[in-house]
PDB file of C-alpha atoms in Angstrom:
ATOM      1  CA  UNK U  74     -45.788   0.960  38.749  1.00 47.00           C
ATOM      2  CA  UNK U  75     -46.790   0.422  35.301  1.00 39.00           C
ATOM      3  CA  UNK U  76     -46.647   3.785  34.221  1.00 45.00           C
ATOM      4  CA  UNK U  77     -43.180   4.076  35.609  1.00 42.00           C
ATOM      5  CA  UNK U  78     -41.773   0.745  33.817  1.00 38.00           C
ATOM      6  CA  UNK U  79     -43.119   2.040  30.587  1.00 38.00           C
ATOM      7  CA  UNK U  80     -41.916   5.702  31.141  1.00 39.00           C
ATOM      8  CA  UNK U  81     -38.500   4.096  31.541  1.00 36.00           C
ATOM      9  CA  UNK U  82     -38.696   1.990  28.330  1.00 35.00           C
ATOM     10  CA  UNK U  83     -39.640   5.368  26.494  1.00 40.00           C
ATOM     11  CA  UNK U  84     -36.834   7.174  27.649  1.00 38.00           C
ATOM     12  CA  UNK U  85     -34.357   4.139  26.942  1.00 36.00           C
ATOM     13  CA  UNK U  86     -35.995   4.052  23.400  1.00 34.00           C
ATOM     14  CA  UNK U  87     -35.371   7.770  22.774  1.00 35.00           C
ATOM     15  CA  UNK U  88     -31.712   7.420  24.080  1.00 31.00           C
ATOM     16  CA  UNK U  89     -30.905   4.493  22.274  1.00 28.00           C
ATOM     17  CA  UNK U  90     -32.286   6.371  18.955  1.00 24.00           C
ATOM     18  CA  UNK U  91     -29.961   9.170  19.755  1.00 25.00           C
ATOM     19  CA  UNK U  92     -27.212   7.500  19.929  1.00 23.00           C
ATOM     20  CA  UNK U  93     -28.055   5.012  16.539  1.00 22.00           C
ATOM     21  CA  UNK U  94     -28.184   8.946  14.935  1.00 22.00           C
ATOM     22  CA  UNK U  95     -25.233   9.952  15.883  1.00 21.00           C
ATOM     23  CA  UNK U  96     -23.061   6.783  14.543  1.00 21.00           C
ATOM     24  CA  UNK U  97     -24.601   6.708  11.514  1.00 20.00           C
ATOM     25  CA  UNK U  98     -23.404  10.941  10.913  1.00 22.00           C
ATOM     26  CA  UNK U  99     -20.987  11.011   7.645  1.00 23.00           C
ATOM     27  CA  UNK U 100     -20.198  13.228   4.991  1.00 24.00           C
ATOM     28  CA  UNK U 101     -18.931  12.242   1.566  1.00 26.00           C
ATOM     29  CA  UNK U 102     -16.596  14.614  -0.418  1.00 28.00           C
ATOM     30  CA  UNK U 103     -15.157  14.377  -3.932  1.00 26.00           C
ATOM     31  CA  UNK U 104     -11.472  14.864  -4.261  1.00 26.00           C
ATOM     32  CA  UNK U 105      -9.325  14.416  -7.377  1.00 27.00           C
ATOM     33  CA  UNK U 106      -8.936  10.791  -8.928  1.00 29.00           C
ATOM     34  CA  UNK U 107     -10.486   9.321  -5.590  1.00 31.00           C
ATOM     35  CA  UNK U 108     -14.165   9.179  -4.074  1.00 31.00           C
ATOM     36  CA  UNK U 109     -14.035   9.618  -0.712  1.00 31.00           C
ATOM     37  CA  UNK U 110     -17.219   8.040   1.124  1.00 34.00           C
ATOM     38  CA  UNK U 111     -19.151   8.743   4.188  1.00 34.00           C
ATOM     39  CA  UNK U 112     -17.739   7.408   7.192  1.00 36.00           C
ATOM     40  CA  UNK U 113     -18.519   7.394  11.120  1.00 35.00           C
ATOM     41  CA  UNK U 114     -15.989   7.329  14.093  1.00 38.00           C
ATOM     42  CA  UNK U 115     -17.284   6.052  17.482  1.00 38.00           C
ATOM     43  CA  UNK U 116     -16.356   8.029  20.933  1.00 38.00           C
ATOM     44  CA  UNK U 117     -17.370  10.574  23.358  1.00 39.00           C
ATOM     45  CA  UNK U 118     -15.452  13.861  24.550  1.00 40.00           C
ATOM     46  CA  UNK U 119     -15.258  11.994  28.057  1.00 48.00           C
ATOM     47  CA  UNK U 120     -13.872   8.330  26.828  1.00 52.00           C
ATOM     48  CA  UNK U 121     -11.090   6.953  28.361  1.00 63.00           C
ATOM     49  CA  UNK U 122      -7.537   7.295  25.878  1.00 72.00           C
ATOM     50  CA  UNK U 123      -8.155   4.438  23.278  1.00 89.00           C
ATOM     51  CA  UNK U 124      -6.900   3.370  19.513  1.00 92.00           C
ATOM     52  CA  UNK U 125      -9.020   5.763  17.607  1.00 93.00           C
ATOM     53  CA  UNK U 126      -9.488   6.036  13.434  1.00 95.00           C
ATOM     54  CA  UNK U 127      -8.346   9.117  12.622  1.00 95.00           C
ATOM     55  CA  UNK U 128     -11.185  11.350  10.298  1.00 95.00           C
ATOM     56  CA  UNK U 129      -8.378  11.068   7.458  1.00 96.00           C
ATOM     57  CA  UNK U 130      -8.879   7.930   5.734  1.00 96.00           C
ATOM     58  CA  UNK U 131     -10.127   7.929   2.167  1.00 96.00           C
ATOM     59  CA  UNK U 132     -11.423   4.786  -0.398  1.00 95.00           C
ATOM     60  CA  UNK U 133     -11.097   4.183  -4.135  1.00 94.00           C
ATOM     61  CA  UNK U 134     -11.897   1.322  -6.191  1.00 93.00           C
ATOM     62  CA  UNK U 135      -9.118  -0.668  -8.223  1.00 92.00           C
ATOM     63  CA  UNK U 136      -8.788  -1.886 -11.455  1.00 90.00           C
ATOM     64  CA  UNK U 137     -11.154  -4.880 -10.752  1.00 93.00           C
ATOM     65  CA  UNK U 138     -14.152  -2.534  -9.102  1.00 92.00           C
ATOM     66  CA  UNK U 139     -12.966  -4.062  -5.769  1.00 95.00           C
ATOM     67  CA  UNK U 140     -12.784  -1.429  -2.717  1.00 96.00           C
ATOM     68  CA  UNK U 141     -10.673  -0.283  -0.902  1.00 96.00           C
ATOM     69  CA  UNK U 142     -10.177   2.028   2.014  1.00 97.00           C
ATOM     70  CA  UNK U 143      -6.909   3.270   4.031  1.00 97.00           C
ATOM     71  CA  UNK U 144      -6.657   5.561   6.615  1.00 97.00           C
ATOM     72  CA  UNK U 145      -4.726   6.028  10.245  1.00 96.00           C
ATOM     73  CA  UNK U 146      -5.286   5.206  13.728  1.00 96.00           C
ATOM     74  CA  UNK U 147      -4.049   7.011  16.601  1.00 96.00           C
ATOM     75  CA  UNK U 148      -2.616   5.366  19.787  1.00 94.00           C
ATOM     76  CA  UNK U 149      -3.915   7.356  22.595  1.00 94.00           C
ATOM     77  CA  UNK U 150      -2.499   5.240  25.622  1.00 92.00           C
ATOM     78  CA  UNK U 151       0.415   4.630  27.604  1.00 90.00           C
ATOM     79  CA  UNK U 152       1.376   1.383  26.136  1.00 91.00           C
ATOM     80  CA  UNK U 153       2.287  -0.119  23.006  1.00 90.00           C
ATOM     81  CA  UNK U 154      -0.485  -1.680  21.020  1.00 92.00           C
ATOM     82  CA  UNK U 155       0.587  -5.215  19.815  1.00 88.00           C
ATOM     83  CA  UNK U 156      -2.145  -6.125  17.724  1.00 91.00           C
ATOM     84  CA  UNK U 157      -5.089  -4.175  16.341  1.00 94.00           C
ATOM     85  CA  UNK U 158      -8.273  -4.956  15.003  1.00 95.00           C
ATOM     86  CA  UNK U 159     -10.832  -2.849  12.863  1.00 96.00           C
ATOM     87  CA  UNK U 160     -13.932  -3.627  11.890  1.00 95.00           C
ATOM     88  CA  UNK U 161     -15.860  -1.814   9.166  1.00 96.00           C
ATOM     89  CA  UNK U 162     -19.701  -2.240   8.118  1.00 95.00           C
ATOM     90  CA  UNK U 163     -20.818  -1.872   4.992  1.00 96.00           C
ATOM     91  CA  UNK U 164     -24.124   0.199   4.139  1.00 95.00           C
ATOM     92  CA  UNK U 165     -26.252  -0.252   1.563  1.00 94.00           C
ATOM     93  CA  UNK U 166     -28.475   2.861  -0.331  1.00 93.00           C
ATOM     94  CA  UNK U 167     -30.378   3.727   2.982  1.00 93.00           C
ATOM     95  CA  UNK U 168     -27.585   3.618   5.766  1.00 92.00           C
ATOM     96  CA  UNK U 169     -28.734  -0.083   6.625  1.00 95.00           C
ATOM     97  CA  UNK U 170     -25.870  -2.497   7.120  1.00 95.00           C
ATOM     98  CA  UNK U 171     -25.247  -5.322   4.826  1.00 96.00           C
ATOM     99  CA  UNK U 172     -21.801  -6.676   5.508  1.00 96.00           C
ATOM    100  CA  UNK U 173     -19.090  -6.610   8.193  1.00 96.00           C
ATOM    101  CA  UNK U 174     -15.557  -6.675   7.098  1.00 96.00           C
ATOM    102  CA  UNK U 175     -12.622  -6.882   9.099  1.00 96.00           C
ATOM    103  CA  UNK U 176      -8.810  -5.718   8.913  1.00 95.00           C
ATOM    104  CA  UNK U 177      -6.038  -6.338  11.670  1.00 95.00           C
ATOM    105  CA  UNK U 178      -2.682  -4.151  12.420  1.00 93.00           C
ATOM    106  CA  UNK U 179      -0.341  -6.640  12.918  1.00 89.00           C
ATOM    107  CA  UNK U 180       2.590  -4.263  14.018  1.00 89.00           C
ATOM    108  CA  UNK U 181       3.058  -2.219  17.067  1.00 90.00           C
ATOM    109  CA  UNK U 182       2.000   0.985  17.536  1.00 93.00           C
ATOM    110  CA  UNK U 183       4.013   3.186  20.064  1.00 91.00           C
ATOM    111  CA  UNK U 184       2.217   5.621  22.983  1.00 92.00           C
ATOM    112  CA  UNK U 185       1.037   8.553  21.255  1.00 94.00           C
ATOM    113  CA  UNK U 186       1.870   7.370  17.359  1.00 95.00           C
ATOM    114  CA  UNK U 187       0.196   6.694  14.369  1.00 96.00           C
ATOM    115  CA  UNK U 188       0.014   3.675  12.300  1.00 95.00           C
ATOM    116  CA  UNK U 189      -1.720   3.213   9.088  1.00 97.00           C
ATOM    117  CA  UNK U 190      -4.360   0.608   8.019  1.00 97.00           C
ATOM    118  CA  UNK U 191      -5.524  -0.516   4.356  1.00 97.00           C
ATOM    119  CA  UNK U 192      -8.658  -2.759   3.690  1.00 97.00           C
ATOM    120  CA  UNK U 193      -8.417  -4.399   0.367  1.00 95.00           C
ATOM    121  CA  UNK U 194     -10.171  -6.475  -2.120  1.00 95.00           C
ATOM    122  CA  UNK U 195     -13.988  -6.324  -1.190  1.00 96.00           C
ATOM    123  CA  UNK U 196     -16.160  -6.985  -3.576  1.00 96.00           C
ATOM    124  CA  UNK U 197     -18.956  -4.617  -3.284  1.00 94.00           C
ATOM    125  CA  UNK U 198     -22.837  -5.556  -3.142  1.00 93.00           C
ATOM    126  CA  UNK U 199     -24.999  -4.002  -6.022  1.00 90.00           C
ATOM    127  CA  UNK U 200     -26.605  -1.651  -3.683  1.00 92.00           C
ATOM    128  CA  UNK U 201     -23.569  -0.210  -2.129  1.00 94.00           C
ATOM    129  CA  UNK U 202     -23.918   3.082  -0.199  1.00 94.00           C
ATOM    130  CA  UNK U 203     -20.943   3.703   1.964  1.00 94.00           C
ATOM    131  CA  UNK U 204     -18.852   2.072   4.995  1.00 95.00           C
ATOM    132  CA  UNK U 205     -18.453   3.630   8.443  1.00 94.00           C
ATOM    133  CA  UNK U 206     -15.941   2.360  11.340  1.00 95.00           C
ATOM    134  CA  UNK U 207     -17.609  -0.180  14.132  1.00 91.00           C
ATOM    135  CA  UNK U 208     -15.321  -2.216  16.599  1.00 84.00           C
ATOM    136  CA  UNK U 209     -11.759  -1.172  17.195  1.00 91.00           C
ATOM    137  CA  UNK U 210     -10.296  -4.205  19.629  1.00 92.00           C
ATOM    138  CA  UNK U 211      -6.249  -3.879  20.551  1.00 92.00           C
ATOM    139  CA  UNK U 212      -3.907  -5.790  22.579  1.00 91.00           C
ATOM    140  CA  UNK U 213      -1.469  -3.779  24.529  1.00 86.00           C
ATOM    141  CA  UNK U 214       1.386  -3.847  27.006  1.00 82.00           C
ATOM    142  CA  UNK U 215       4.335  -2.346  28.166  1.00 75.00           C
ATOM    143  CA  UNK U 216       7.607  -3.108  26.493  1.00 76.00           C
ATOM    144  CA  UNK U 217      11.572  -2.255  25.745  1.00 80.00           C
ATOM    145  CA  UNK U 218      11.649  -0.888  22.121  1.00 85.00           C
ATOM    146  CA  UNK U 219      15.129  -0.298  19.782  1.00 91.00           C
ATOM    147  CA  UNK U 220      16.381   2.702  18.989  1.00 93.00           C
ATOM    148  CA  UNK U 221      16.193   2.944  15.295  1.00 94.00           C
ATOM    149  CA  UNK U 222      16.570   5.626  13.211  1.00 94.00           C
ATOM    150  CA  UNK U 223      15.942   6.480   9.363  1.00 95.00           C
ATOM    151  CA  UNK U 224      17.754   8.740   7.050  1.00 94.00           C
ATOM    152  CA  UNK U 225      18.649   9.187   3.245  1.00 95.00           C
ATOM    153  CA  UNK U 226      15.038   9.498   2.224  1.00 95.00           C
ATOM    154  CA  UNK U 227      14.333   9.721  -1.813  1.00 95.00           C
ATOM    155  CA  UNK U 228      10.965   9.595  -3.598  1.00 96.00           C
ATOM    156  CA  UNK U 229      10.235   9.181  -6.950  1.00 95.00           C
ATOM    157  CA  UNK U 230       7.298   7.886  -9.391  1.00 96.00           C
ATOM    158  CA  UNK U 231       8.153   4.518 -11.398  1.00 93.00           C
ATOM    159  CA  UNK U 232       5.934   2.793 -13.498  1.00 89.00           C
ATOM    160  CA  UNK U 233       3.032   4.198 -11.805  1.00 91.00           C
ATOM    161  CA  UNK U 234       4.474   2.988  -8.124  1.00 94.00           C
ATOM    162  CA  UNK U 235       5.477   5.685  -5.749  1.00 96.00           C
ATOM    163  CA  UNK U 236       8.524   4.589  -4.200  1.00 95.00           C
ATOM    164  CA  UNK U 237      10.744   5.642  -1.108  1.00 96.00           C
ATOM    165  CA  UNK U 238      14.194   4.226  -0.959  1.00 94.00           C
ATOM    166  CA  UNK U 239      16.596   4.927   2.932  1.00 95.00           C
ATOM    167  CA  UNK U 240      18.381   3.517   5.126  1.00 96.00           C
ATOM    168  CA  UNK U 241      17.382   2.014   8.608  1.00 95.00           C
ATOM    169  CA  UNK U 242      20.441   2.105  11.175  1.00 96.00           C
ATOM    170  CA  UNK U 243      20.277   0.133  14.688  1.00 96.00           C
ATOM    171  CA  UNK U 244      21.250   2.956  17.169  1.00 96.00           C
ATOM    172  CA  UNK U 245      20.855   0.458  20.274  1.00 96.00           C
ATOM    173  CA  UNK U 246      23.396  -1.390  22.131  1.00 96.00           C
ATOM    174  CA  UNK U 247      21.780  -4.853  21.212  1.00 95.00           C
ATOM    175  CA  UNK U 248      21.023  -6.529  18.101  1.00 96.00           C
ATOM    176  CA  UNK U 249      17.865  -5.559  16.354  1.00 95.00           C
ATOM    177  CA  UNK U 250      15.547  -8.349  15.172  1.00 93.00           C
ATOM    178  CA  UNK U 251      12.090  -8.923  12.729  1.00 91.00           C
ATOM    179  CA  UNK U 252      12.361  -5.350  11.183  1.00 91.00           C
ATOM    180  CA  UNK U 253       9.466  -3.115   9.351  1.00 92.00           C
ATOM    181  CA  UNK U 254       9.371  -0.394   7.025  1.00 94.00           C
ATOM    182  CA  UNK U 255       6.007   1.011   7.422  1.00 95.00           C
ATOM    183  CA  UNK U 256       4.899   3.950   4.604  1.00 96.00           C
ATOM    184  CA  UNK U 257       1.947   5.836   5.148  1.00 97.00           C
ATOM    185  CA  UNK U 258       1.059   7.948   1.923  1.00 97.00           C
ATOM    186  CA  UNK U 259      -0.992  11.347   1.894  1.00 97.00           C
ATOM    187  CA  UNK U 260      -2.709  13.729  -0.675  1.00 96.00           C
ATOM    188  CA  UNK U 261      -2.429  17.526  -0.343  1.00 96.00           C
ATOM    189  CA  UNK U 262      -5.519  17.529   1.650  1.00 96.00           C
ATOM    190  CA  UNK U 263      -3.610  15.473   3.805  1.00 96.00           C
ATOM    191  CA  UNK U 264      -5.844  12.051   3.398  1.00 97.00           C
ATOM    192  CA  UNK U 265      -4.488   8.587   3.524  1.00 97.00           C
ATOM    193  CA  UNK U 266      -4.110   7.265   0.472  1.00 97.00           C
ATOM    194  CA  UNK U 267      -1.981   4.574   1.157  1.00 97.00           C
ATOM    195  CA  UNK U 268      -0.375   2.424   3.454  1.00 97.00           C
ATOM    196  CA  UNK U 269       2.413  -0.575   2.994  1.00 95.00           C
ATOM    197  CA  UNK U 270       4.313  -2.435   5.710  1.00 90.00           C
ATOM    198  CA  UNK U 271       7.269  -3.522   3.388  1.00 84.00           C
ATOM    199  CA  UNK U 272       9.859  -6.469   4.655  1.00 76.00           C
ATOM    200  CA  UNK U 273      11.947  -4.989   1.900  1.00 81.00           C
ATOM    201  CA  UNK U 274      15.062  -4.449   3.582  1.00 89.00           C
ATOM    202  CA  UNK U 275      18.283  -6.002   2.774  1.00 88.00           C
ATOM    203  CA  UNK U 276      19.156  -7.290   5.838  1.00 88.00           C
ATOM    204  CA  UNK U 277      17.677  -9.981   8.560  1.00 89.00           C
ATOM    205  CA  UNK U 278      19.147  -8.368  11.578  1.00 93.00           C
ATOM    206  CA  UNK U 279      20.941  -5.225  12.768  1.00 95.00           C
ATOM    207  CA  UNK U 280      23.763  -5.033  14.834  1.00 96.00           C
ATOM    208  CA  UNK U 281      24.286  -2.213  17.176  1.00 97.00           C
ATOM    209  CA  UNK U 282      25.592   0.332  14.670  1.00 97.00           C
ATOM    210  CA  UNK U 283      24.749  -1.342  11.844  1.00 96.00           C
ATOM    211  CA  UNK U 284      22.367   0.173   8.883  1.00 96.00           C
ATOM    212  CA  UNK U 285      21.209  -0.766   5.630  1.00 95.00           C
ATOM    213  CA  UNK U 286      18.279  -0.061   3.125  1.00 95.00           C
ATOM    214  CA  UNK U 287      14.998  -0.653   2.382  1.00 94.00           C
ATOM    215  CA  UNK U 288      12.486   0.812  -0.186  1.00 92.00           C
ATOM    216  CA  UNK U 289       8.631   0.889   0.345  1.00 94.00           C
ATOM    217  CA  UNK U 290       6.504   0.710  -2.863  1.00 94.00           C
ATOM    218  CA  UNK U 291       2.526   1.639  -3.049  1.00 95.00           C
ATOM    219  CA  UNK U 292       0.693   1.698  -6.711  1.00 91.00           C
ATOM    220  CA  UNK U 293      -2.415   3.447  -6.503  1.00 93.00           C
ATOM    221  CA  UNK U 294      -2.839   6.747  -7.739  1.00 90.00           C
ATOM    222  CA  UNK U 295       0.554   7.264  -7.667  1.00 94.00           C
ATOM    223  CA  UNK U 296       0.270  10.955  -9.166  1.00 93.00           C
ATOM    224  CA  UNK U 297      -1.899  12.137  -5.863  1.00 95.00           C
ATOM    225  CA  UNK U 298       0.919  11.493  -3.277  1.00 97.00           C
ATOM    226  CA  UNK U 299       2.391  14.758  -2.128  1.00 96.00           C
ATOM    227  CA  UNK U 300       3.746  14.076   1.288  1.00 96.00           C
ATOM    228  CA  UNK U 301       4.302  10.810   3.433  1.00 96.00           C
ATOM    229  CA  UNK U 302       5.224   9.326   6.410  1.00 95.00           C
ATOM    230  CA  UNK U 303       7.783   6.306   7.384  1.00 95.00           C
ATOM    231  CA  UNK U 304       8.137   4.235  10.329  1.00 94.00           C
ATOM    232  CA  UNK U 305      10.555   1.697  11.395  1.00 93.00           C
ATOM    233  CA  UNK U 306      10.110  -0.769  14.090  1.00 91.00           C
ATOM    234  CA  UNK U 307      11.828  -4.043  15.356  1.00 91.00           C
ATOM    235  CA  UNK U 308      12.778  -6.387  18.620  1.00 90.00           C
ATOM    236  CA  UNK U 309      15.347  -6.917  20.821  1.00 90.00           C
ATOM    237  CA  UNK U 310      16.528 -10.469  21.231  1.00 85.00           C
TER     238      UNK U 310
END
């Protein structure tokens, strides 16, 4: 009986090292202007659909030496995810956590979208290593979105902000409430490197039919942007 009791704590022991390996995989690459640092995503080919960080995200450090890292999540499930919560541990030198710091998505993500996240502001330790993804906790649920569309899209550069100006238009039969201009903003590799939700828009409501415009600023490495992504979302009364 013995034998089998500690046969079974062996094989737990090897299993549980195998998997400790596996989240702690990364690879850090150098790109232009940025360094982008190791990171780990959780999840198995078999997993049910989840909110998964996409392998895209990047980090820099601003002006003050502070980090910080943006990247995407991906809503694999039926519903709309209402709230989002990431969690992100901080490594020291030799891959051994030293801090846990935590960033929420506070707007919804549709079935099957994207939405962008941006950690900000950390102050790093003096033995700093790296950061990989822990927890990702959501709240979801099933729910009438409007129909809103955007159009008249311009980009330029402006005092080191990159800037995209449209216009949002309520294509729903009822009036379209709380309203935000999300802008997700990629290198040519394709990388996050930022990500705004802007309550820039230059009305409180929509009426069905009605449009108007909004502009979404981000000011970090302004220069790297080649492509990027906007998304509009609202309620009905």
């Amino acid at each position: 009986m013995k034998h089998t009791i500690l046969l079974l704590l062996c094989a737990l022991f090897l299993t549980s090292t195998v998997l400790i390996g596996l989240a702690k995989e990364g690879t850090a690459e150098e790109f232009s202007g940025q360094n982008y640092l190791p990171f780990t995503v959780g999840g198995s080919p078999d997993r049910l659909p989840s909110l998964v960080v996409r392998p895209n995200h990047t980090s820099f450090l601003d002006h003050d030496g502070e980090l910080w890292i943006t990247g995407e999540v991906l809503n694999e499930t039926e519903e709309y995810i209402q709230l989002s919560h990431i969690q992100v541990e901080v490594l020291d030198y030799f891959g051994n956590k030293v801090d846990i710091i935590d960033q929420y998505i506070s707007y919804e993500i549709p079935p099957h979208e994207k939405g962008c996240f941006v950690f900000y502001d950390y102050v790093l330790p003096p033995n700093y290593g790296g950061y990989q993804f822990a927890n990702i906790t959501y709240i979801g649920g099933i729910r009438e979105a409007p129909i809103l569309s955007v159009s008249d899209l311009e980009a330029r550069i402006e005092r080191s902000y990159f800037i995209v100006n449209g216009v949002v238009q309520n294509n729903d039969t009822q009036r379209v409430r709380d309203m935000e201009i999300i802008g997700t903003f990629y290198n040519s590799s394709g990388n996050v490197v930022g990500c705004i939700t802007s309550y820039e828009i230059d009305a409180d409501f929509l009426d069905p039919g009605q449009a108007t415009r909004f502009f979404v600023p981000w000011s970090f490495d302004a220069e790297s942007i080649t492509h990027y992504r906007v998304q509009s979302m609202g309620r009905l009364p």
